[in-house]
XYZ file of C-alpha atoms in Angstrom:
422
model
C 0.000 0.000 0.000
C 1.618 3.233 -1.099
C 0.637 5.527 1.757
C 3.733 7.617 2.168
C 6.870 8.098 0.132
C 8.684 5.570 2.293
C 6.117 2.797 1.819
C 6.743 0.186 -0.827
C 3.643 -1.991 -0.975
C 0.615 -1.545 -3.180
C -2.667 -3.429 -2.697
C -1.498 -6.457 -4.697
C 1.866 -6.494 -2.982
C 0.218 -6.626 0.415
C -1.711 -9.700 -0.825
C 1.517 -11.319 -1.925
C 3.989 -10.119 0.683
C 3.763 -12.962 3.199
C 2.292 -16.451 3.208
C 3.239 -17.577 6.696
C 2.097 -14.432 8.473
C -0.579 -11.874 7.755
C 0.754 -8.748 9.491
C 3.940 -6.941 8.619
C 5.536 -3.535 9.013
C 7.505 -2.039 6.118
C 8.915 1.485 6.477
C 6.339 2.242 9.121
C 3.376 1.089 7.011
C 0.833 -1.578 7.935
C 0.180 -4.094 5.208
C -2.263 -6.920 4.702
C -2.052 -10.129 2.716
C -4.656 -11.241 0.234
C -2.866 -13.812 -1.865
C 0.382 -15.500 -2.746
C 2.873 -14.517 -5.413
C 3.398 -17.331 -7.896
C 6.429 -17.217 -10.199
C 5.590 -18.091 -13.779
C 7.685 -18.541 -16.916
C 8.193 -15.206 -18.673
C 6.072 -14.501 -21.728
C 8.450 -13.547 -24.528
C 5.921 -13.565 -27.353
C 5.346 -9.803 -27.216
C 8.782 -8.838 -26.002
C 10.847 -6.576 -28.238
C 14.139 -4.906 -27.351
C 13.688 -5.687 -23.647
C 14.230 -8.369 -21.036
C 11.890 -11.366 -21.212
C 8.596 -10.570 -19.545
C 8.955 -6.791 -19.720
C 5.681 -5.157 -20.782
C 6.465 -1.478 -20.093
C 7.695 0.554 -23.038
C 9.641 3.802 -22.769
C 9.869 6.485 -25.456
C 12.723 8.906 -24.669
C 11.658 12.528 -24.665
C 11.768 14.827 -27.673
C 10.731 18.344 -28.575
C 11.020 21.446 -26.394
C 11.949 20.944 -22.764
C 9.669 21.988 -19.931
C 11.025 24.836 -17.847
C 11.256 25.626 -14.158
C 11.617 29.300 -13.338
C 12.696 29.818 -16.950
C 15.396 27.091 -16.908
C 14.985 24.319 -19.544
C 14.940 21.077 -17.581
C 16.567 17.751 -18.428
C 14.626 14.505 -18.095
C 16.717 11.967 -16.163
C 15.140 8.931 -17.854
C 15.770 10.426 -21.300
C 19.434 10.951 -20.419
C 19.629 7.339 -19.182
C 16.865 5.389 -20.996
C 16.206 1.656 -20.817
C 18.436 0.741 -23.754
C 21.453 2.672 -22.405
C 21.026 1.107 -18.960
C 20.800 -2.406 -20.407
C 23.750 -1.823 -22.734
C 25.798 -0.823 -19.686
C 25.225 -4.229 -18.140
C 22.343 -3.552 -15.719
C 19.662 -6.267 -15.750
C 16.215 -4.888 -14.947
C 13.803 -6.642 -12.588
C 11.067 -8.338 -14.613
C 9.965 -10.880 -12.013
C 6.257 -11.597 -11.534
C 6.342 -11.526 -7.728
C 6.308 -8.491 -5.424
C 9.146 -6.123 -6.164
C 10.155 -2.495 -6.565
C 8.767 -0.073 -9.126
C 10.460 1.872 -11.848
C 9.967 5.529 -10.814
C 10.509 8.785 -12.631
C 10.211 12.353 -11.382
C 9.983 14.728 -14.311
C 8.486 17.980 -15.519
C 5.014 17.554 -16.969
C 4.327 21.310 -17.096
C 6.332 24.505 -16.847
C 6.923 25.349 -13.190
C 7.344 28.609 -11.314
C 9.897 28.914 -8.536
C 8.551 29.552 -5.027
C 11.395 31.171 -3.021
C 9.599 30.171 0.190
C 9.962 26.499 -0.734
C 13.600 26.337 -1.716
C 15.868 23.788 -0.133
C 19.502 24.200 0.770
C 21.064 20.867 1.654
C 17.553 19.380 1.325
C 17.445 19.783 -2.458
C 15.508 16.875 -3.959
C 16.800 17.476 -7.483
C 14.734 18.633 -10.413
C 14.403 15.216 -12.115
C 15.100 11.655 -11.017
C 15.036 8.202 -12.581
C 14.960 4.992 -10.528
C 15.407 1.604 -12.193
C 14.885 -1.651 -10.244
C 17.621 -4.112 -11.091
C 17.470 -7.874 -10.889
C 18.412 -9.644 -7.656
C 17.887 -6.546 -5.540
C 20.031 -4.070 -7.457
C 18.857 -0.478 -7.813
C 20.015 2.378 -10.024
C 19.138 6.009 -9.286
C 20.054 9.006 -11.443
C 19.233 12.534 -10.234
C 19.872 15.838 -11.990
C 20.140 19.131 -10.099
C 19.369 22.374 -11.950
C 18.438 25.884 -10.837
C 16.918 26.522 -8.381
C 17.491 22.927 -7.217
C 21.277 23.160 -7.333
C 21.897 25.454 -4.381
C 25.559 26.068 -3.472
C 25.059 24.445 -0.061
C 23.612 21.300 -1.600
C 26.336 21.051 -4.238
C 29.006 21.592 -1.598
C 27.565 18.814 0.570
C 27.508 16.400 -2.358
C 31.088 17.224 -3.326
C 32.259 16.930 0.278
C 30.623 13.523 0.643
C 32.073 12.211 -2.614
C 35.576 13.468 -1.827
C 35.745 11.473 1.405
C 37.635 8.464 0.139
C 36.538 9.277 -3.385
C 38.212 9.569 -6.739
C 38.383 12.526 -9.109
C 38.066 12.001 -12.830
C 36.665 13.150 -16.167
C 33.760 11.922 -18.291
C 32.970 13.452 -21.685
C 34.652 16.675 -20.579
C 32.815 16.963 -17.249
C 34.526 16.770 -13.876
C 33.522 13.694 -11.851
C 33.842 12.567 -8.249
C 33.268 8.929 -7.365
C 33.125 6.943 -4.155
C 32.602 3.313 -3.178
C 31.105 1.882 0.007
C 32.220 -1.730 0.115
C 30.093 -2.920 3.028
C 26.925 -1.376 1.545
C 27.623 -2.598 -2.012
C 27.257 0.922 -3.436
C 28.938 3.044 -6.063
C 28.183 6.771 -6.420
C 29.467 9.235 -9.024
C 28.784 12.948 -9.328
C 28.997 14.648 -12.739
C 29.628 18.395 -12.321
C 29.015 21.167 -14.877
C 28.929 24.922 -14.336
C 25.140 25.256 -14.343
C 23.992 21.799 -13.203
C 25.238 18.584 -11.672
C 24.039 14.983 -11.591
C 24.425 12.087 -9.160
C 24.405 8.471 -10.323
C 24.053 5.815 -7.609
C 24.179 2.028 -8.008
C 23.249 -0.302 -5.175
C 24.563 -3.669 -6.312
C 24.247 -7.288 -5.267
C 27.990 -7.882 -4.794
C 30.495 -6.166 -2.501
C 31.659 -2.935 -4.085
C 35.125 -2.685 -5.552
C 36.839 0.626 -6.425
C 36.079 0.175 -10.116
C 32.869 -1.217 -11.571
C 32.760 -1.450 -15.370
C 28.974 -1.130 -15.437
C 28.992 2.122 -13.485
C 31.879 3.441 -15.568
C 29.878 2.830 -18.755
C 26.773 4.431 -17.240
C 28.707 7.527 -16.184
C 30.306 7.921 -19.598
C 26.973 7.480 -21.384
C 25.207 9.934 -19.067
C 27.953 12.525 -19.430
C 27.908 12.283 -23.223
C 24.135 12.702 -23.310
C 24.239 15.661 -20.911
C 25.974 17.611 -23.686
C 22.699 17.431 -25.624
C 20.107 20.131 -24.955
C 17.221 19.165 -22.636
C 14.055 17.814 -24.253
C 10.545 17.000 -23.158
C 10.152 14.078 -20.729
C 10.120 10.411 -21.685
C 6.701 8.800 -22.114
C 5.520 5.335 -21.089
C 2.983 2.804 -22.283
C 2.158 -0.869 -21.876
C 1.932 -3.351 -24.703
C -0.038 -6.480 -25.456
C -2.612 -7.558 -22.887
C -1.977 -4.432 -20.807
C -2.262 -1.958 -23.674
C -5.442 -0.617 -22.048
C -3.441 0.855 -19.128
C -3.077 4.651 -19.487
C -0.204 6.805 -18.161
C -0.972 7.430 -14.477
C -0.538 11.206 -14.564
C -3.138 11.411 -17.326
C -5.558 9.908 -14.809
C -4.517 12.152 -11.890
C -3.626 15.634 -13.116
C -2.177 18.777 -11.608
C -5.610 20.400 -11.969
C -7.151 17.616 -9.853
C -4.544 18.257 -7.182
C -5.111 22.004 -7.126
C -8.881 21.655 -6.908
C -8.563 19.191 -4.025
C -5.949 20.861 -1.817
C -6.032 24.487 -2.959
C -2.322 24.546 -3.854
C -0.707 24.490 -7.288
C 1.773 21.791 -8.249
C 5.289 22.783 -9.229
C 5.043 20.838 -12.492
C 7.258 17.987 -11.251
C 5.098 14.869 -11.168
C 6.402 11.467 -10.069
C 5.202 8.364 -11.916
C 5.744 4.726 -10.962
C 5.398 1.628 -13.109
C 5.724 -2.122 -12.846
C 8.130 -3.270 -15.551
C 6.484 -6.690 -15.863
C 3.071 -8.105 -15.059
C 2.462 -9.365 -11.540
C 0.804 -12.682 -10.767
C -0.761 -13.739 -7.484
C -3.128 -16.518 -6.467
C -5.674 -16.757 -3.683
C -4.768 -18.543 -0.456
C -6.335 -19.542 2.839
C -4.117 -17.321 4.970
C -5.523 -14.161 3.374
C -9.091 -15.511 3.350
C -9.336 -15.240 -0.456
C -9.617 -18.939 -1.417
C -12.677 -18.236 -3.569
C -10.856 -15.711 -5.746
C -9.323 -16.277 -9.174
C -5.723 -15.786 -10.245
C -4.877 -12.105 -10.570
C -2.660 -10.637 -13.287
C -1.988 -6.913 -13.145
C 0.489 -4.061 -13.422
C 0.703 -1.289 -10.854
C 1.034 2.370 -11.841
C 1.010 5.514 -9.752
C 1.156 9.288 -9.950
C 2.226 11.727 -7.248
C 1.340 15.386 -7.627
C 2.844 17.832 -5.143
C 3.946 21.388 -4.621
C 7.531 22.597 -4.396
C 7.517 22.637 -0.597
C 6.570 18.955 -0.489
C 9.136 17.983 -3.120
C 11.779 19.662 -0.973
C 10.723 17.823 2.191
C 8.624 20.580 3.687
C 11.256 23.321 3.779
C 10.267 26.983 3.884
C 7.052 28.668 4.934
C 4.713 27.467 2.160
C 2.425 24.603 3.316
C 3.598 21.291 1.891
C 1.164 18.864 0.320
C 1.521 15.745 -1.792
C -1.156 13.328 -3.044
C -0.486 9.910 -4.573
C -2.914 7.900 -6.680
C -1.897 4.242 -7.030
C -3.667 1.905 -9.448
C -3.613 -1.834 -9.915
C -4.611 -2.475 -13.519
C -5.982 -5.989 -14.101
C -6.599 -8.100 -17.171
C -10.319 -8.372 -16.399
C -12.941 -6.504 -14.421
C -13.579 -9.689 -12.378
C -10.024 -9.618 -11.074
C -10.431 -5.940 -10.171
C -13.787 -6.649 -8.485
C -12.282 -9.381 -6.305
C -9.396 -7.142 -5.273
C -11.836 -4.323 -4.516
C -13.957 -6.727 -2.473
C -10.922 -7.606 -0.360
C -10.102 -3.923 0.146
C -13.577 -2.709 1.076
C -16.045 -5.505 1.907
C -16.908 -5.775 5.599
C -17.608 -8.991 7.487
C -16.283 -11.511 4.946
C -13.431 -12.844 7.051
C -10.577 -11.363 5.039
C -7.354 -10.872 6.986
C -6.769 -7.166 7.687
C -3.991 -6.578 10.249
C -5.293 -3.163 11.382
C -8.980 -4.014 11.281
C -11.950 -3.894 8.919
C -12.180 -1.170 6.248
C -14.150 1.941 7.145
C -17.220 3.009 5.140
C -17.501 6.432 3.498
C -20.662 8.419 2.673
C -20.198 8.292 -1.115
C -19.278 5.910 -3.914
C -16.673 6.471 -6.604
C -16.412 4.257 -9.647
C -18.409 1.075 -10.143
C -17.572 -0.966 -7.052
C -17.113 -0.540 -3.309
C -15.569 2.594 -1.806
C -13.934 2.692 1.624
C -11.119 3.950 3.793
C -8.527 1.236 4.401
C -7.857 0.874 8.107
C -4.196 1.589 8.857
C -4.497 1.511 12.626
C -4.479 4.193 15.278
C -2.738 7.432 14.347
C -2.334 6.688 10.642
C -4.293 8.425 7.935
C -6.469 5.990 5.980
C -6.177 5.855 2.190
C -9.322 5.845 0.062
C -9.921 2.712 -2.034
C -12.345 2.139 -4.912
C -12.721 0.372 -8.256
C -13.353 1.609 -11.780
C -13.394 -0.655 -14.813
C -10.432 -3.022 -14.717
C -8.542 -1.046 -12.077
C -8.538 -0.695 -8.325
C -7.365 2.644 -6.972
C -5.929 3.999 -3.726
C -5.546 7.681 -2.842
C -3.105 8.635 -0.119
C -1.582 11.824 1.269
C 2.077 12.212 2.157
C 1.718 15.101 4.580
C -1.006 13.409 6.594
C -0.739 15.955 9.404
C -2.586 18.342 7.089
C -5.571 15.960 7.205
C -6.604 15.983 10.839
C -9.275 13.271 10.604
C -11.080 10.958 8.193
C -13.781 13.528 7.479
C -11.169 16.007 6.245
C -9.520 13.268 4.187
C -12.844 12.370 2.582
C -13.367 15.958 1.439
C -9.906 15.996 -0.170
C -10.215 12.532 -1.676
C -13.740 12.627 -3.086
C -13.174 15.060 -5.962
C -9.956 13.349 -7.053
C -11.617 9.924 -6.832
C -14.533 10.924 -9.044
C -12.200 12.416 -11.669
C -9.940 9.365 -11.753
C -12.891 6.947 -11.805
C -14.446 8.728 -14.779
C -11.212 8.530 -16.780
C -10.799 4.831 -16.011
C -14.414 3.884 -16.718
C -14.013 3.067 -20.402
C -10.590 1.427 -20.220
């Protein structure tokens, strides 16, 4: 369940997370179990130019770049797209069980700088690309541009990289690299006059001073950073999941502004499963009457600049995430929605039964998922072949469920309407 930025489980992942137990804490988030992950042979019949089983397609950005405060902004996933990452020797995670998402933070609209929301050493970067690697590896690439390249932040990054690090050059840019053997990590900073970028690889093997994969990634990124910024990369699913739309087309910046009364800064974050997920019903979750479920999870986070920079400054910070599990059939979605919201059916919910709400969104059940005392409940509903959860990062701004319902209801109706015909 994707309640806060630190949480890693979506509805399907909480079904599949544990078989032997039904309550678990991950990054401070309660999760439930409503099924078991079942590995299956990868389907290569529709696979082109990607790992077996990969159903997400990426189109690197083109055309004019979006701007922030007048600065043309790079797109991190266009600088390091799938094909460049794979050619560098990184294997992407295309397993069918629970696993991490591919995530991208990029400009979807021109943004205006809010001086009251600027970070110093808290700079989040203007664009970020996160690729889940096989066997637990993870690759993150973040680009810092004005005003998200403050001197204090740059100085802190350089200071950190110089401690036991190595100076070098890549495609004419100055680089600083460091290795943390016990944590299996390599980090390299690429520094230009008017921007800098940090590439971080968390690997499966103990880190050595030189890693040929990271060296190739750094060289490729540096070469591509000489090219002018373009629009952001776009994403789509192929084959049996071709009906799944881009998540930030379902949850827009206008929806966010109407719900919370604050404008976004144009930097949306999208998340995608690379491959389809497969879970089966089991007795432990109480779902033995359900069918097999095949789905891909997508998500969109809209936020303002203060939230993106971890609540710095005097502007109120707010961030809303819409997470969708997109199934092959409406029956699969209906069964998942039933688990989320039906009361009194004996499903295993670690924090208690779902809580009813005084309205219905979509074409199924609507409820607040019980997260236990002191935790803001996300809203869950179904529309078409998708189940949806709405959650708020800065939950302290929603003092109770009634306040949450007022924020959630308008967004839920808008998202449900866009999903209805998919």
